Structures are given as C-alpha cells and as structure tokens.
Amino acid sequence: MFDTRFAMRLTARAAPFVLLSCIAACGNEGPAACCTVGEPALRVVNAFTTPVDVLIDGTVAIASLTAGSIGTAAPASGSHTLVLRPTGAGGSVSQSITTTTGALNTIAAVRASNGALASAVLDDTGSVVPSGATKLRVLHLASGAGELQVYRTQPDYQQPVSWQFPFTYQAQPNELSAPFYQSTAGSWEVRIWQSPGDASGWATAPVKIVIPLKSGEKKTILILDNPGGGVRIELI
C-alpha cells in the first residue's frame, strides 16, 4: 500500500514538460524562478531536516530556508565565503564559492551520516551532452523519505528500468553521485514510489513526470521532502 502522504511539486523555471499524475495532495505552486542571465546567482537547496540560514561573506542572504525548499541570492561576481547554519542553533558549515556573471551555482544543505549539517555542490561541471543526445540525473535529497523506488523510460528504451538500487538519501557530499544517463532526443519518463521494491509499482506510482529534452539538453531531478509530508520534485 502506498504512503498517502506522497506529493509532488514542479518548479515554474523547469523546462517544458507534461505532468501525468500525482495524488490529491499535490500542489501546483513552486518557488519563484531565479534570473540566471546578466547577474551571478546562487541557488541553495535545503535537503537538511530543519530550516537553515544562508550567509554570504558574513551577511544573511537567505533567512530560515525551510526544509525541502529552495532559495536564491545574487552575490556579486567573484570569490565569497558561504556559510550554512541551522536556524536558531549552532553547528554551521562553510565553504568558498566563486560566482560568475550569468552563471547559477547550486549548493545543497544536507544531513551528514552523523546527523550534522553539511554542504554539497550540485553543479554539474563535467557532463557533456553530445549532439543528438540528452542526459538526465536524479538526486535523492529527501532526508525523511527513506529508500525510494525510482524507475525510468527514455527516448531510446521504453521498458521501465531502475535508476539505481538501492536509492536512499544521499547524505554526504561525496555520495552525490547518482549518474547521468544518456539517451537520444525526446521524452524521458520518471516514476517514483516507495513499495513494492521492483518494477511492478510502475503502473500505480503516485509520482509521474514526463520530461521532453531536445538535442544537447540535460536536466537534474531533485527529490525533496514535502513540507506537508511525503516528497516532491524540483527540476533544475
């Protein structure tokens, strides 16, 4: 039996796609789109268990970013010190970032294996998409969801196959290694459920999304905790 708390939300800034279905609790709204042209920008994904504050060079840039949500800031082009700290608590983590005009850096606040706050860079810097091809990646950043079943079809292969097994929360920065899969141009379909632990859940999966990609395009699906329970999706 499926968890009835399962939910999904898609961002307004995602590439065009068709949402096939989701359970009744599904929301239609998403975070505000972030401008990525002309000004450097920073996108922070809170994949931690509690709200976090985001500081840039000692100044709060995003206050109390709730768990499972995404916030943006626009620091000046150049080198900066980014600090993530649990709102109203200690245990902050810092790292250096370099912003460039027109670029969008993506950092995640994650829960380390010891439960402490850690940071992870989500930018894809080495996945080149050949002409005529497309690529897709899925990151499990829903700290409260446990193991999920994530299956896909792709433009050149219509039999549902597992994304990876087991697919659990990726807690440490060096574990954010869910692979990019490559296919031809066309539509990818991804479905997510909790049980059963095999492809038989494909037909009744509560989370279903189709992502059309053109030649040379790639996307990343983020699975995040939903504030009301269950999980939701952001496409970046």
Coordinates of C-alpha atoms in Angstrom, one line a residue:
M1 CA 0.0 0.0 0.0
F2 CA 1.4 3.4 -1.0
D3 CA 2.1 6.2 1.5
T4 CA -0.8 8.6 1.1
R5 CA 1.4 11.5 2.1
F6 CA 3.4 11.2 -1.1
A7 CA 3.2 14.5 -3.0
M8 CA 5.0 16.3 -5.8
R9 CA 5.6 19.9 -6.9
L10 CA 7.4 21.1 -10.0
T11 CA 9.2 24.4 -10.4
A12 CA 8.0 27.1 -12.7
R13 CA 11.5 27.5 -14.0
A14 CA 11.7 23.9 -15.3
A15 CA 12.0 23.1 -18.9
P16 CA 8.6 22.4 -20.6
F17 CA 7.2 19.0 -19.6
V18 CA 3.9 17.2 -19.1
L19 CA 2.8 16.2 -15.6
L20 CA 1.0 12.9 -15.9
S21 CA -0.5 12.5 -12.4
C22 CA 0.0 12.8 -8.7
I23 CA -2.1 12.2 -5.6
A24 CA -4.7 14.7 -4.5
A25 CA -2.3 16.4 -2.1
C26 CA -0.2 17.6 -4.9
G27 CA 0.5 21.3 -5.0
N28 CA 0.6 23.5 -8.1
E29 CA 2.7 26.3 -6.9
G30 CA 6.6 26.3 -6.9
P31 CA 9.4 28.6 -5.9
A32 CA 9.8 31.8 -7.8
A33 CA 12.0 31.5 -10.9
C34 CA 15.5 32.8 -10.5
C35 CA 17.1 35.1 -13.0
T36 CA 20.2 33.5 -14.5
V37 CA 21.1 36.0 -17.2
G38 CA 23.2 39.0 -16.6
E39 CA 23.7 38.7 -12.8
P40 CA 25.5 35.9 -10.9
A41 CA 23.2 33.9 -8.8
L42 CA 23.3 31.3 -6.0
R43 CA 20.7 28.6 -5.6
V44 CA 20.5 26.9 -2.2
V45 CA 18.6 23.6 -1.7
N46 CA 17.7 22.8 1.8
A47 CA 17.9 19.0 2.0
F48 CA 18.6 19.1 5.8
T49 CA 16.0 18.3 8.4
T50 CA 15.4 21.8 9.8
P51 CA 15.4 25.4 8.5
V52 CA 18.8 26.9 7.7
D53 CA 20.2 30.4 7.3
V54 CA 22.4 31.2 4.4
L55 CA 25.2 33.7 4.9
I56 CA 27.4 35.2 2.2
D57 CA 30.6 36.9 3.5
G58 CA 29.1 37.2 7.0
T59 CA 25.7 38.7 5.9
V60 CA 22.5 36.7 6.0
A61 CA 21.4 36.4 2.4
I62 CA 18.5 33.8 2.9
A63 CA 16.9 33.6 6.3
S64 CA 15.2 30.5 7.7
L65 CA 15.1 28.5 4.5
T66 CA 12.6 25.7 5.3
A67 CA 13.5 22.0 4.9
G68 CA 12.7 20.8 1.4
S69 CA 12.7 24.2 -0.2
I70 CA 15.0 26.2 -2.5
G71 CA 16.1 29.8 -2.1
T72 CA 18.2 32.1 -4.3
A73 CA 20.6 35.0 -3.8
A74 CA 22.6 37.2 -6.1
P75 CA 26.1 37.9 -4.7
A76 CA 28.5 40.0 -6.7
S77 CA 30.8 38.3 -9.2
G78 CA 33.9 36.9 -7.5
S79 CA 35.0 34.8 -4.6
H80 CA 32.8 34.5 -1.5
T81 CA 32.5 32.6 1.8
L82 CA 29.2 30.7 2.1
V83 CA 28.0 29.7 5.5
L84 CA 25.1 27.4 6.2
R85 CA 23.8 27.2 9.7
P86 CA 20.7 25.6 11.3
T87 CA 18.3 28.5 12.1
G88 CA 18.5 29.3 15.8
A89 CA 21.2 26.6 16.5
G90 CA 24.9 26.0 16.2
G91 CA 26.9 23.7 14.0
S92 CA 27.4 25.8 10.9
V93 CA 29.4 24.7 7.9
S94 CA 31.3 27.0 5.4
Q95 CA 32.9 26.7 2.0
S96 CA 34.3 29.0 -0.6
I97 CA 32.3 29.7 -3.8
T98 CA 33.1 31.7 -6.9
T99 CA 30.3 33.4 -8.8
T100 CA 30.4 34.4 -12.4
T101 CA 28.2 36.8 -14.3
G102 CA 25.4 34.8 -15.9
A103 CA 26.1 31.6 -14.0
L104 CA 23.9 29.8 -11.5
N105 CA 25.7 28.0 -8.7
T106 CA 23.7 25.3 -6.8
I107 CA 24.6 24.3 -3.2
A108 CA 22.7 21.9 -1.0
A109 CA 22.4 21.8 2.8
V110 CA 22.5 18.1 3.6
R111 CA 22.4 15.8 6.6
A112 CA 25.7 14.1 7.1
S113 CA 25.7 10.4 8.3
N114 CA 26.3 11.6 11.9
G115 CA 23.2 13.9 11.7
A116 CA 25.2 17.1 11.4
L117 CA 24.7 19.8 8.8
A118 CA 27.0 19.5 5.7
S119 CA 27.1 21.1 2.3
A120 CA 27.3 19.7 -1.2
V121 CA 27.9 21.2 -4.6
L122 CA 25.2 20.2 -7.1
D123 CA 26.7 21.9 -10.1
D124 CA 27.3 19.6 -13.0
T125 CA 30.7 20.6 -14.4
G126 CA 31.8 17.5 -16.4
S127 CA 28.8 16.0 -18.1
V128 CA 29.0 17.0 -21.8
V129 CA 25.9 16.1 -23.9
P130 CA 26.8 15.1 -27.4
S131 CA 24.9 16.5 -30.4
G132 CA 21.7 14.4 -30.9
A133 CA 21.7 13.2 -27.3
T134 CA 20.1 14.1 -24.0
K135 CA 21.0 13.4 -20.3
L136 CA 19.1 13.2 -17.1
R137 CA 20.1 12.8 -13.5
V138 CA 18.1 12.1 -10.3
L139 CA 19.3 13.1 -6.8
H140 CA 17.5 11.7 -3.7
L141 CA 17.7 14.6 -1.2
A142 CA 14.6 13.8 0.8
S143 CA 16.1 13.1 4.2
G144 CA 12.8 11.9 5.7
A145 CA 11.7 9.6 2.8
G146 CA 13.9 6.6 3.3
E147 CA 14.5 4.2 0.4
L148 CA 12.6 5.1 -2.8
Q149 CA 11.9 3.2 -6.0
V150 CA 12.9 5.4 -9.0
Y151 CA 12.3 3.9 -12.4
R152 CA 12.5 5.5 -15.9
T153 CA 11.9 5.1 -19.6
Q154 CA 13.9 7.1 -22.0
P155 CA 13.6 8.1 -25.7
D156 CA 15.5 5.1 -27.0
Y157 CA 14.3 2.5 -24.4
Q158 CA 10.7 2.2 -23.4
Q159 CA 10.9 -0.6 -20.9
P160 CA 10.9 0.7 -17.3
V161 CA 14.2 0.2 -15.6
S162 CA 15.5 1.1 -12.1
W163 CA 17.5 4.3 -11.8
Q164 CA 19.8 2.8 -9.2
F165 CA 19.4 0.3 -6.4
P166 CA 19.1 0.9 -3.5
F167 CA 18.1 4.5 -3.9
T168 CA 18.5 6.1 -0.5
Y169 CA 19.1 9.7 0.8
Q170 CA 22.5 10.9 -0.4
A171 CA 23.8 12.2 2.9
Q172 CA 27.5 13.0 2.3
P173 CA 28.8 15.4 -0.4
N174 CA 30.9 12.5 -1.9
E175 CA 27.8 10.4 -2.2
L176 CA 26.0 12.8 -4.5
S177 CA 27.0 10.6 -7.4
A178 CA 23.7 9.5 -9.0
P179 CA 24.7 9.1 -12.6
F180 CA 23.6 11.0 -15.6
Y181 CA 22.0 8.6 -18.1
Q182 CA 22.2 9.4 -21.8
S183 CA 19.7 8.8 -24.5
T184 CA 18.5 10.3 -27.8
A185 CA 16.4 13.5 -28.0
G186 CA 12.9 13.0 -26.9
S187 CA 10.8 12.4 -23.8
W188 CA 12.1 10.8 -20.6
E189 CA 9.5 9.4 -18.1
V190 CA 10.4 9.0 -14.4
R191 CA 8.1 7.4 -11.8
I192 CA 8.7 7.3 -8.0
W193 CA 7.1 5.1 -5.3
Q194 CA 8.1 3.6 -2.0
S195 CA 6.9 0.0 -2.4
P196 CA 6.9 -2.6 -3.8
G197 CA 10.6 -2.7 -4.4
D198 CA 10.5 -3.7 -8.1
A199 CA 9.1 -2.6 -11.4
S200 CA 5.6 -3.8 -10.6
G201 CA 4.9 -0.4 -8.9
W202 CA 5.3 1.4 -12.2
A203 CA 1.6 1.3 -13.2
T204 CA 0.3 2.8 -9.9
A205 CA 3.3 5.0 -8.9
P206 CA 2.0 8.2 -7.2
V207 CA 4.7 10.4 -8.7
K208 CA 4.9 10.5 -12.5
I209 CA 6.6 13.0 -14.8
V210 CA 7.5 13.3 -18.5
I211 CA 10.4 15.5 -19.4
P212 CA 10.9 16.3 -23.1
L213 CA 14.5 17.2 -23.9
K214 CA 16.0 18.5 -27.1
S215 CA 19.3 17.6 -28.6
G216 CA 22.1 18.7 -26.3
E217 CA 19.9 19.3 -23.3
K218 CA 20.3 17.8 -19.8
K219 CA 18.3 18.2 -16.5
T220 CA 18.6 17.1 -12.9
I221 CA 15.6 16.0 -10.9
L222 CA 15.8 16.7 -7.1
I223 CA 13.7 14.6 -4.8
L224 CA 12.9 16.7 -1.7
D225 CA 10.9 16.4 1.4
N226 CA 7.5 17.9 1.1
P227 CA 6.6 20.3 4.0
G228 CA 3.2 18.6 4.4
G229 CA 4.6 15.1 4.3
G230 CA 5.9 12.8 1.6
V231 CA 8.2 14.0 -1.2
R232 CA 8.1 16.5 -4.0
I233 CA 10.2 17.1 -7.2
E234 CA 12.2 20.1 -8.4
L235 CA 13.6 20.1 -11.9
I236 CA 16.8 22.1 -12.4

